[in-house]
Coordinates of C-alpha atoms in Angstrom, one line a residue:
Chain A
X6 CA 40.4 11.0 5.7
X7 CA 43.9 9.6 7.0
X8 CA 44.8 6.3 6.5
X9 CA 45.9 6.7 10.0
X10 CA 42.8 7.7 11.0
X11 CA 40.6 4.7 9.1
X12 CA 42.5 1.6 10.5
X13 CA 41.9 3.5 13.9
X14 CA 38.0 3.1 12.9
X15 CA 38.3 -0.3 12.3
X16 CA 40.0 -1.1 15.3
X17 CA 35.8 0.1 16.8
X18 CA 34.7 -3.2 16.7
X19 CA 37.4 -5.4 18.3
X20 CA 37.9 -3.0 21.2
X21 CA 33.9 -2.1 21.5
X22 CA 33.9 -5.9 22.1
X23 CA 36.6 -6.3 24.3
X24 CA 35.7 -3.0 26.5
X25 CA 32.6 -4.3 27.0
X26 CA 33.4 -7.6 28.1
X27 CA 35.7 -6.7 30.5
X28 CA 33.4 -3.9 32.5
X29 CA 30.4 -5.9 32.2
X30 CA 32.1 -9.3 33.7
X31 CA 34.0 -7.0 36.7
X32 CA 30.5 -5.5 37.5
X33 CA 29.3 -8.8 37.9
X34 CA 32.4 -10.6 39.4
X35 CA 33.9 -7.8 41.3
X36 CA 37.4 -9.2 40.5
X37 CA 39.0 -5.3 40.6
X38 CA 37.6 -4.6 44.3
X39 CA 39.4 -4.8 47.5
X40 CA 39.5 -2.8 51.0
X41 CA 40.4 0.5 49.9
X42 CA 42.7 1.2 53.1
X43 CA 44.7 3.8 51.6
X44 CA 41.9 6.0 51.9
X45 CA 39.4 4.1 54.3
X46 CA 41.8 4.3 57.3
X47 CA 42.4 6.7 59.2
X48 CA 45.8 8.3 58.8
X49 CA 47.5 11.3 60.8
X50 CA 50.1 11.9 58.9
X51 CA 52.9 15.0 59.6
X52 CA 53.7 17.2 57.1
X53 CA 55.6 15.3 53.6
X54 CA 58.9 16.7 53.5
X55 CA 61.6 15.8 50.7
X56 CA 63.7 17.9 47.7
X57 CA 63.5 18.1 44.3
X58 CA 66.9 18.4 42.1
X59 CA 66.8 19.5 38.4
X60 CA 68.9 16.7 36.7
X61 CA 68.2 16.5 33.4
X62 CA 66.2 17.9 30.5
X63 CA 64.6 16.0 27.5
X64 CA 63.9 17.4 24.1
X65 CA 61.4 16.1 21.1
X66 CA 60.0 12.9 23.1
X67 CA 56.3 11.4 21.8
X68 CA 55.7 10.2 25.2
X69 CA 52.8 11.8 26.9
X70 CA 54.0 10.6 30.3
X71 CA 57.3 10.0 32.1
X72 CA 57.9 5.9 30.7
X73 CA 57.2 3.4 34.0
X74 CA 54.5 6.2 35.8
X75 CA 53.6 4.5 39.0
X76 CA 52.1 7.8 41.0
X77 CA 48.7 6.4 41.3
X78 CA 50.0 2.7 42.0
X79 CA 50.3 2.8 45.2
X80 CA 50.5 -1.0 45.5
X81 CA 53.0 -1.3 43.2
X82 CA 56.3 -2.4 44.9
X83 CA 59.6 -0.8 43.7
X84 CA 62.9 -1.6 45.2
X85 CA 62.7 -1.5 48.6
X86 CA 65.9 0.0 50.8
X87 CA 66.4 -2.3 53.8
X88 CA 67.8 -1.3 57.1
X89 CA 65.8 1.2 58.6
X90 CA 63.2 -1.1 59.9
X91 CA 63.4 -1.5 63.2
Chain B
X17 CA 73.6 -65.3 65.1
X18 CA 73.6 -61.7 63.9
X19 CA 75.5 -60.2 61.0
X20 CA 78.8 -58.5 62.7
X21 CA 78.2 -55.6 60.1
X22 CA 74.9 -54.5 61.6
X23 CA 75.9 -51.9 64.4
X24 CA 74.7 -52.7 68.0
X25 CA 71.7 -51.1 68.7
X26 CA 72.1 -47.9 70.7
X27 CA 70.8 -46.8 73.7
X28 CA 67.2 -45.8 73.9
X29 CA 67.3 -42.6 72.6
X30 CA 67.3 -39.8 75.5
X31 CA 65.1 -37.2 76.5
X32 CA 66.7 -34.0 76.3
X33 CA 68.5 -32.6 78.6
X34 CA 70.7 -29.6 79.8
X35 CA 69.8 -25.8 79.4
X36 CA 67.1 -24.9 76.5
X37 CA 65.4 -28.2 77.0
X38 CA 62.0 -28.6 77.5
X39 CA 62.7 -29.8 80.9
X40 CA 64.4 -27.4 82.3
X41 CA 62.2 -25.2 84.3
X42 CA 61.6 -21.5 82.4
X43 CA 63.4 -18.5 84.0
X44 CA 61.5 -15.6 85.1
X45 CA 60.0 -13.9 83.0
X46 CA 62.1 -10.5 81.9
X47 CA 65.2 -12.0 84.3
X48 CA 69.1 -12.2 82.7
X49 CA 71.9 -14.5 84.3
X50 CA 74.2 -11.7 84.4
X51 CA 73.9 -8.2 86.1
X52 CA 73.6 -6.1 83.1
X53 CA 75.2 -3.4 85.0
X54 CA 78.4 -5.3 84.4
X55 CA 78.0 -5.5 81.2
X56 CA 79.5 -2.8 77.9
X57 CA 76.7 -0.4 76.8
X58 CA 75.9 -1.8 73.6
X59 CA 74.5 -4.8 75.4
X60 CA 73.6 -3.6 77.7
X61 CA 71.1 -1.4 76.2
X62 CA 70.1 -4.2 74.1
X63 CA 69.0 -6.4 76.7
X64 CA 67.4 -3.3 78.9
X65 CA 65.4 -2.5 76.1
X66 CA 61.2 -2.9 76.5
X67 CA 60.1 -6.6 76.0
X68 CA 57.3 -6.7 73.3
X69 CA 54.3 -5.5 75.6
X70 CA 51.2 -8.1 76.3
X71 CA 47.9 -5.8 76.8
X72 CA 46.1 -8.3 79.1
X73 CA 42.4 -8.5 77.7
X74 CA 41.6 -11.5 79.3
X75 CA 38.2 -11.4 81.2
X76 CA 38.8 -12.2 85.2
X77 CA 35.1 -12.5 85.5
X78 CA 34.3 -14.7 82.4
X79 CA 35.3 -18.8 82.6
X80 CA 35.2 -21.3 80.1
X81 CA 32.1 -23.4 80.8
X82 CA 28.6 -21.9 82.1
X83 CA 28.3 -18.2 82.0
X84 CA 25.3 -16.9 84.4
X85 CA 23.6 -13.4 84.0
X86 CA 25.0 -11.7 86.3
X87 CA 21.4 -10.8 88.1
X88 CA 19.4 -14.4 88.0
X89 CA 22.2 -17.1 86.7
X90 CA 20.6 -18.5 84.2
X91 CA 23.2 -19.2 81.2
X92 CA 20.8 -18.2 78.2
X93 CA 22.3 -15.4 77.1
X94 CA 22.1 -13.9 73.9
X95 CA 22.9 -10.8 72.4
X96 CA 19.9 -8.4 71.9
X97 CA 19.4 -8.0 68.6
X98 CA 20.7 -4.9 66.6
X99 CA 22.5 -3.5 69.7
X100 CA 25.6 -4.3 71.4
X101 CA 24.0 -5.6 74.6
X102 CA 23.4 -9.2 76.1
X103 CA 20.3 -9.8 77.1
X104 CA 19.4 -12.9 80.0
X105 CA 16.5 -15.1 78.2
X106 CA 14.6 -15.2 81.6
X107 CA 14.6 -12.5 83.3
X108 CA 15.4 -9.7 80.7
X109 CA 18.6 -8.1 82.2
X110 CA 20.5 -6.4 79.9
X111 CA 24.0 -6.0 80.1
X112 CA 27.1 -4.9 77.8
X113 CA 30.8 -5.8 78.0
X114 CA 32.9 -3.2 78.2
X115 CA 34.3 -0.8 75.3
X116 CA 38.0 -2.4 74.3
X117 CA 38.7 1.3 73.0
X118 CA 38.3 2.5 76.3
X119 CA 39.2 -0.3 78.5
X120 CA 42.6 -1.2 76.9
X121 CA 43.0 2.6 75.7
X122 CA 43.3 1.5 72.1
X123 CA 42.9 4.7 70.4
X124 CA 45.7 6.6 72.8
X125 CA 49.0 7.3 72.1
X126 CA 49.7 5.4 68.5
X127 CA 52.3 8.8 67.9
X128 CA 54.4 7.2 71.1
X129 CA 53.8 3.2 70.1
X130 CA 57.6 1.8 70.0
X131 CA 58.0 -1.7 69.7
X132 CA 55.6 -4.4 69.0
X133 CA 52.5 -4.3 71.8
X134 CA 50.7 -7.5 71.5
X135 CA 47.1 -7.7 73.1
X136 CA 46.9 -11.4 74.4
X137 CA 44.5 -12.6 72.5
X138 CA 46.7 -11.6 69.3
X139 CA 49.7 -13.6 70.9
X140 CA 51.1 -16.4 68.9
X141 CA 49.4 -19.6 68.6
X142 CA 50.9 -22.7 69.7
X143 CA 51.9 -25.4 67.5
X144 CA 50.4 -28.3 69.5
X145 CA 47.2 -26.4 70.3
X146 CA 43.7 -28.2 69.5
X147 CA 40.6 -26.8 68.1
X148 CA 38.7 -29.4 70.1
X149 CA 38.1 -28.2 73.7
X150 CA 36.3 -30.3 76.1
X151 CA 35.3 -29.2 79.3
X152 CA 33.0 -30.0 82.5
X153 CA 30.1 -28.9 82.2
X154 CA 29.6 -26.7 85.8
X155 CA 25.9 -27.3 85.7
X156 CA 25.7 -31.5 85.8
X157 CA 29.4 -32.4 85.4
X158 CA 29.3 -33.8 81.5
X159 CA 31.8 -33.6 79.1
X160 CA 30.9 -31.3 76.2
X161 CA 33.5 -30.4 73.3
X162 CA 33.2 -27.5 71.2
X163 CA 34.9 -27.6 68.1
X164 CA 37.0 -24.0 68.2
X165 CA 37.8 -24.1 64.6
X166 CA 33.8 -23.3 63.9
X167 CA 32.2 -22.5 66.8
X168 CA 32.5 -20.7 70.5
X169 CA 29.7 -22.0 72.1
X170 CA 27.9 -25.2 73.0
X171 CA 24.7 -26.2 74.7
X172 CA 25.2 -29.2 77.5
X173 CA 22.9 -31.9 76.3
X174 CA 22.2 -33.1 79.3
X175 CA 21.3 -30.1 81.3
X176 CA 21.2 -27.9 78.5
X177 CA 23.7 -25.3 80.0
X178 CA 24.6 -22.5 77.8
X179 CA 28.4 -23.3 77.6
X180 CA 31.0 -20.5 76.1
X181 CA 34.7 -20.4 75.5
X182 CA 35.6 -17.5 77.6
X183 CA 39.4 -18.1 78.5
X184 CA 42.0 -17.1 76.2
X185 CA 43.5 -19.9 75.2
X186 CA 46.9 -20.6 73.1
X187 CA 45.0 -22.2 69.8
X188 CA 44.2 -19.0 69.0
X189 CA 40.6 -19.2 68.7
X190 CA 39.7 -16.7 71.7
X191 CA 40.2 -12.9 70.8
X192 CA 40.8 -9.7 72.6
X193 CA 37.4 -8.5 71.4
X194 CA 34.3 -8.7 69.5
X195 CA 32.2 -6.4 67.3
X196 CA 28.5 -7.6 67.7
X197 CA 26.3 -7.3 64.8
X198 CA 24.1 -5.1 64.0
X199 CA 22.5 -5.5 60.9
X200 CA 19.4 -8.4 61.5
X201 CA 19.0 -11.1 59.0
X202 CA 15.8 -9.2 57.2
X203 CA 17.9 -6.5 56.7
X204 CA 21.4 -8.4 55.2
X205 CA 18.5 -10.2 52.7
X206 CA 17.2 -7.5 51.4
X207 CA 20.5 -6.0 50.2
X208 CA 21.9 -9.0 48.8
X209 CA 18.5 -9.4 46.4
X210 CA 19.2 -6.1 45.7
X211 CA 22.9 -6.6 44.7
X212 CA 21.6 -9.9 43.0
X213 CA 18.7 -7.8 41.3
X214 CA 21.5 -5.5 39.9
X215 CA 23.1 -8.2 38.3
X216 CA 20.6 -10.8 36.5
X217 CA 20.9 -10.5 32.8
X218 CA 24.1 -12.3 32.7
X219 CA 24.6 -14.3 35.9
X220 CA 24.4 -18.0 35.4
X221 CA 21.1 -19.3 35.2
X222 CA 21.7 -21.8 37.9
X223 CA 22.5 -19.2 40.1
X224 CA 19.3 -17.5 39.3
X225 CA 17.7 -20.6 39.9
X226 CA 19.1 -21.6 43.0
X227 CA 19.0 -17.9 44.5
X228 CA 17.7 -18.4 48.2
X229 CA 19.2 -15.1 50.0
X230 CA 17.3 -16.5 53.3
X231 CA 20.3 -19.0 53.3
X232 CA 22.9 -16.5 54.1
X233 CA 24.4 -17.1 57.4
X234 CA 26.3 -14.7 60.0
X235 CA 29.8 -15.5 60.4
X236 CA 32.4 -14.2 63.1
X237 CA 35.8 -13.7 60.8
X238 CA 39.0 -13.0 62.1
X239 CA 40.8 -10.0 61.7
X240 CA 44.0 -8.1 63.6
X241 CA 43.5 -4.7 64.4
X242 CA 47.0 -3.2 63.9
X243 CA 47.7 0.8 65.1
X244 CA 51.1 1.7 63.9
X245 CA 53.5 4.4 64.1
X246 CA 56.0 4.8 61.6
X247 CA 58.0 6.7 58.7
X248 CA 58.2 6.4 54.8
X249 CA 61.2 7.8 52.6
X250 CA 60.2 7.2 49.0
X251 CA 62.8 8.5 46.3
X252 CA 62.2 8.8 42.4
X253 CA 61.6 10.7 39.2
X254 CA 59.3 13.2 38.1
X255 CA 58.6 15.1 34.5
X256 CA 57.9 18.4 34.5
X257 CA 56.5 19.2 30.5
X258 CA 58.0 22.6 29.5
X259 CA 56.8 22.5 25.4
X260 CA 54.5 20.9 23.9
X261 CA 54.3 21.2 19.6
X262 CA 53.8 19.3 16.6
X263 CA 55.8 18.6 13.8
X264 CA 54.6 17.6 10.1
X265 CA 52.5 17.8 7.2
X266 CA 48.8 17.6 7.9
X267 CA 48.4 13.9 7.6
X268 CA 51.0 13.0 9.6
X269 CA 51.1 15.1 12.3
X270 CA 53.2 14.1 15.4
X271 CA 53.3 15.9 18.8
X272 CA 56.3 16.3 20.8
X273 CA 57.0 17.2 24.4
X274 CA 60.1 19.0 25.6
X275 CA 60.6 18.4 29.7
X276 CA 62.4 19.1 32.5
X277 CA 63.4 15.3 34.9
X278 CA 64.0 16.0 38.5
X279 CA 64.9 13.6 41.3
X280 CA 62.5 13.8 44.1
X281 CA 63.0 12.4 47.0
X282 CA 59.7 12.6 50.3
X283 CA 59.9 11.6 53.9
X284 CA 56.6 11.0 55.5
X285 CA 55.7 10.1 59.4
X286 CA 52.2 8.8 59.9
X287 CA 50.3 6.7 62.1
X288 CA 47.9 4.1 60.9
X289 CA 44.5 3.7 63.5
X290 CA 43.0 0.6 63.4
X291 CA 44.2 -1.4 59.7
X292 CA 42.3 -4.4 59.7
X293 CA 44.2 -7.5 58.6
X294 CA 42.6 -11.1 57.6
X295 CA 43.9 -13.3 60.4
X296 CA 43.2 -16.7 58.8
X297 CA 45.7 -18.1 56.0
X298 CA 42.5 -18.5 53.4
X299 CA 40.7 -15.4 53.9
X300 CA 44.0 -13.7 53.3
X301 CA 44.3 -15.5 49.9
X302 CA 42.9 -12.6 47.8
X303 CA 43.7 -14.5 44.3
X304 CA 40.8 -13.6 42.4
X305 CA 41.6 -16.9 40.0
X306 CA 41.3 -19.3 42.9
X307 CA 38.7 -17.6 45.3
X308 CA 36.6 -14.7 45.9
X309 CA 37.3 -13.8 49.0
X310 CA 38.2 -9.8 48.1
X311 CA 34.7 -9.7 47.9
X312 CA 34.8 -10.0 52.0
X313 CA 38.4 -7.9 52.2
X314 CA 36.0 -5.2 50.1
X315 CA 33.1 -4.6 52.9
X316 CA 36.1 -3.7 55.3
X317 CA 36.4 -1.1 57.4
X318 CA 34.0 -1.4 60.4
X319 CA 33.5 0.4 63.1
X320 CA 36.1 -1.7 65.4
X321 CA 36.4 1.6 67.7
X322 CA 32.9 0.1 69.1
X323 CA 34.7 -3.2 69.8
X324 CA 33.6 -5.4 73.1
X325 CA 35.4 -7.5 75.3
X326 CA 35.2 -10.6 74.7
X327 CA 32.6 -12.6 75.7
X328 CA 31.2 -15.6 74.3
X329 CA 27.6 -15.2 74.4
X330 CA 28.0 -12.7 71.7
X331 CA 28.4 -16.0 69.6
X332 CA 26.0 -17.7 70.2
X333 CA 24.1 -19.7 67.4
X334 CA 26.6 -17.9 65.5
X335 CA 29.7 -19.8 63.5
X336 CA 33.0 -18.5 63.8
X337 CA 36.2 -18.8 61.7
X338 CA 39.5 -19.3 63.9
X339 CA 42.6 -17.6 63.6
X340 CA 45.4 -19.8 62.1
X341 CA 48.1 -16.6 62.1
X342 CA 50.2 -14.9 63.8
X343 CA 51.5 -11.5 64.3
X344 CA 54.9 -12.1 62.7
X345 CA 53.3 -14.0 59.9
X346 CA 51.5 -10.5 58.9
X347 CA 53.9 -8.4 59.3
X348 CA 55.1 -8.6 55.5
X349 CA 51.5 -8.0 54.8
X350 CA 51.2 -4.9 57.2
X351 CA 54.5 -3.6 56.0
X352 CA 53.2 -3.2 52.4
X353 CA 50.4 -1.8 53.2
X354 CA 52.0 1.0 55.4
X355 CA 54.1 1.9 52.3
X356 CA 51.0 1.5 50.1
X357 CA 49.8 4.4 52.3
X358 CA 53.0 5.9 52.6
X359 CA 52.7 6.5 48.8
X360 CA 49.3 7.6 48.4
X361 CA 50.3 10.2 51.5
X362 CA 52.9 12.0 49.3
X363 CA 50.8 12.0 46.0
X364 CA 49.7 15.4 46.9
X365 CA 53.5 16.9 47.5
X366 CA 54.3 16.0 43.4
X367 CA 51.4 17.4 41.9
X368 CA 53.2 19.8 39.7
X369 CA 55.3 16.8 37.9
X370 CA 52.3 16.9 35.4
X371 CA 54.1 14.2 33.3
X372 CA 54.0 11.4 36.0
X373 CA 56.7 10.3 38.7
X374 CA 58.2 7.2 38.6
X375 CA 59.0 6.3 42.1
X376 CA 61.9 3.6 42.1
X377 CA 63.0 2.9 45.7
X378 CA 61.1 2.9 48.6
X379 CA 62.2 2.5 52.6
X380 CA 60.0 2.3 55.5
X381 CA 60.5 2.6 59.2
X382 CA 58.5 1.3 61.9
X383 CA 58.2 2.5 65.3
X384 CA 56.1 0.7 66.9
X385 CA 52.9 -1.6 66.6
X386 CA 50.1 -2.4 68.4
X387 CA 48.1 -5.7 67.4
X388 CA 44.3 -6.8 68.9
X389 CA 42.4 -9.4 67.6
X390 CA 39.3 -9.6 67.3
X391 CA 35.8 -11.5 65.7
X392 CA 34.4 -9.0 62.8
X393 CA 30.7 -9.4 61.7
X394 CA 29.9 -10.6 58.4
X395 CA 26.4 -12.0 56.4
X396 CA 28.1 -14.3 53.8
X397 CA 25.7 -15.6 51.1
X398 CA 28.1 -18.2 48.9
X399 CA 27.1 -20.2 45.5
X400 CA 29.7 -23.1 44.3
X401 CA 30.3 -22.7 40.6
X402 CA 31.4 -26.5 39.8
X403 CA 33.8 -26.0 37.3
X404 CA 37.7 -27.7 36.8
X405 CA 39.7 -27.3 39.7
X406 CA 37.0 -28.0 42.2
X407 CA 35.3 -24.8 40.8
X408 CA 34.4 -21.3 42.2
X409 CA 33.0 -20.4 45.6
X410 CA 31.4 -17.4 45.3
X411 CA 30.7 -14.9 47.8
X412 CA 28.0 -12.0 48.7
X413 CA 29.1 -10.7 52.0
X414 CA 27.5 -7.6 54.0
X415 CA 29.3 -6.2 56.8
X416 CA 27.1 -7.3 59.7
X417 CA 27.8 -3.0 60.9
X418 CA 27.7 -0.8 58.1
X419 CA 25.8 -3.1 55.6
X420 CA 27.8 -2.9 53.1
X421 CA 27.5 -4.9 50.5
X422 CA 29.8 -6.3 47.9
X423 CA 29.6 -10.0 46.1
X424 CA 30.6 -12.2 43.2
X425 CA 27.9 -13.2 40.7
X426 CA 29.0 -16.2 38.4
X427 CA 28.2 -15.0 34.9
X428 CA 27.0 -17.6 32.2
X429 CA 29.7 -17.0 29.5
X430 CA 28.3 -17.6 26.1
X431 CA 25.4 -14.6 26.7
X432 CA 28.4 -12.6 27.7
X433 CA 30.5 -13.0 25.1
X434 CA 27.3 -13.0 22.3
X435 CA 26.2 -9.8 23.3
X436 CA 29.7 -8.4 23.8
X437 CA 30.4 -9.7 19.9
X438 CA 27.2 -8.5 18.7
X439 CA 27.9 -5.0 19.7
X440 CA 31.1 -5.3 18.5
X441 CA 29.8 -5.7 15.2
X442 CA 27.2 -3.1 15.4
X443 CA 30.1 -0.7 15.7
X444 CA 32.5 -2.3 13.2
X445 CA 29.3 -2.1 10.8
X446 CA 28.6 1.7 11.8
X447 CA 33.0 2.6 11.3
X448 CA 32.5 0.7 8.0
X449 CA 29.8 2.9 6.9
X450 CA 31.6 5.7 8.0
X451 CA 34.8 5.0 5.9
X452 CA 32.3 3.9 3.1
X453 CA 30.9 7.3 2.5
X454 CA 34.2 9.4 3.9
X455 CA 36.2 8.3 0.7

């Protein structure tokens, strides 16, 4: 067996710990859960239109996403362009 | 004789005067001192434009003070239980207030909202406005004050008159509409022992102890009911993986992807039926340090498309939480919620980036608005932790329509953390046995 693959065996205990902590405590405080209005509203929406422009390619990276992924983090403010709000 | 330095005292100091001041008589509503025909385009336009539009939802029929059944007059009204009807104490007449869905036409035309369309019990509250209201009491001629911060109803103790608040008034406290309850106290206790019974071998003994679920009390919360029209453009990065391969010996293998980056930019137009939004400053709070109040932002949506005019006998022997903002004091909240939706609208269109997109700039464009408030049904249940900081309040609310359930059950840390620890160890013992005997 790796060395690489023992300390990862070792690291069991802390984060067995540690995982359980944190689900059991949210299961009983709720902490995570708000209205899930994304998906609980109801939303007529026209079709999504937009373009997508090849600029760049990368080569050799050990990143198993693209760095700074917010796709699913919907609440997660980026910079917002003003001046279009009426 | 008085010091010559000290400057002679002015004149008493003058009430306002002159246009703008509170004096001055208000003009017309929608009138401008100049004939905008005479005026350049630009301006023109501008002051041509649609004023923001007032739905009227104030009830003609309905007056502060005693309320009769329509059919006998007596003013002991309640609401019949489970239904949205109010039913007259003596002689039985049942009775329902009108639909706001239909009434106001709610649900039409959000594609064509422009503007902001405030329903008037949404309008802006007004700074000198009391909670306290006292009024006549129609039946004897008492005084009787009800306290509008907490409650919408009070019984005349002299002549024991049913009185309601039924006019909207500026403090904010009368909304466009009301969503009876429907779930019965029986019913709300028996799902919060449930969600209690689901959660028992770690909650805080004293919890446990003082457990009472027949203590939990209907409350009338306010919300705004916002429609909106409106249009995202969101603008970012996406990775497309083209190769994926390792490099290496066999004990230190490394993977490596190979990618194409794109820029992607998405336009959406949506509307939004019906977003509920806390309308008081501390239910809006949704710190999960301080409070636990997403516990009652979690048993949202109801049905508010079953919404009924307002009428104050729907509150009655029930407490009711007042509404302390207003609609431009939301709109920051509304706004990021539109682009939280905005964003979770165009997930679908970037699929094929399978190595993430990293959105960066976001823009969002509203149309038009349309804001109601209105009294939302909730069972709340609540437990005071004591603790530093005056402690935690925690909540079990059930949406007094759907029954959902949701709640916050203090946890007694130390068994927490012991059993956490001692499975933690349990598995460091079992990967030390496992490197043990694998070398």
């Amino acid at each position: 067996m790796s060395d690489g693959g023992g300390l990862w065996l070792l690291a069991l205990g802390p984060a067995g710990a540690t995982g359980l902590y944190w689900a059991l405590y949210r299961y009983y405080r709720n902490t995570d859960k708000s209205h899930d209005f994304e998906h609980e509203t109801k939303v007529d929406a026209k079709p999504v239109t937009g373009s997508n422009r090849k600029v760049d390619e990368i080569t050799g990276t050990r990143e198993k996403r693209i760095r700074g992924d917010n796709v699913h983090a919907y609440r997660q403010r980026v910079q917002r362009i003003r001046g279009d709000t009426s | 004789m008085s010091n010559a330095n000290t400057p002679p005292p002015g004149p008493p100091s003058a009430a306002p005067t002159g246009p703008g001041s509170p004096q001055d008589v208000p003009p017309p509503r929608g009138t401008f001192p100049i004939d905008p025909a005479t005026l350049p385009d630009p301006i023109r336009k501008e002051i041509e434009a649609p004023d923001p539009v007032a739905i009227d939802t104030g009830a003609d029929e309905l007056k502060d003070g005693v309320n009769r059944c329509p059919k006998c007059g007596s003013t002991e009204i309640r609401q019949k239980p489970g239904t949205d009807m109010l039913v007259c104490l003596y002689c039985r007449n049942e009775w329902q207030s009108g639909r706001v869905e239909e009434e106001f036409g709610l649900g039409e035309g959000i594609d064509q909202l422009h503007g902001t369309v405030i329903a008037s019990g949404a309008r802006d509250i007004a700074a000198d406005a009391a909670a306290m209201m006292t009024f006549k009491c129609s039946g004897c001629g008492a005084e009787v004050t009800v306290n509008t911060a907490n409650a919408m109803t009070a019984r005349c103790h002299w002549c024991r008159h049913v009185l309601g608040v039924n006019e909207q008034i500026a403090n904010g406290a009368v909304p466009d509409a009301v969503l009876p309850f429907h779930i019965k106290k029986d019913d709300a206790v028996a799902r919060i022992r449930q969600f209690v019974d689901k959660r028992r071998l770690f909650a805080l003994k004293e919890f446990k102890e003082q457990f009472t679920p027949e203590n939990v009390v209907p409350v009338y919360l306010p919300y705004m009911i916002v429609d909106a029209n409106v249009g995202a453009g969101i603008a970012g990065q996406g990775e497309i993986k083209t190769r994926e391969y390792t490099r290496g010996s066999d004990n230190d293998k490394k993977t490596y992807y190979d990618a194409d980056v794109y820029q992607i930019d998405r336009h959406v137009d949506f509307t939004v039926d019906d977003l509920p939004l806390e309308s008081s400053t501390e239910r809006g709070n949704l710190d999960t340090k301080v409070n636990t109040n997403n516990i009652i932002n979690t048993i949202l949506p109801f049905d508010t498309k079953n919404a009924v005019k307002w009428n104050a006998s729907y509150l009655m022997g029930v407490t009711s939480e007042k509404r302390d903002r207003d609609v431009e004091q939301l709109r920051p909240r509304l706004e990021d919620q539109l682009l939280s939706i905005a964003r979770s609208q165009v997930e679908d269109s970037v699929k094929r980036y399978d190595r993430g997109v990293r959105w960066e700039q976001e823009s969002l464009d509203v149309h038009g608005t349309r804001w109601v408030s209105m009294y939302l049904p909730v069972w709340l249940y609540s437990y005071h932790q004591p603790g530093s900081n005056g402690g935690m309040l925690h909540y079990i609310a059930v949406n007094g329509r759907t029954g959902e359930t949701m709640g916050s059950v203090p946890v007694q840390q130390w068994k927490l953390l012991t059993t956490a620890l001692t499975v933690g160890t349990f598995l460091e013992g079992i990967a030390l046995w496992i490197l043990g005997h694998s070398s």
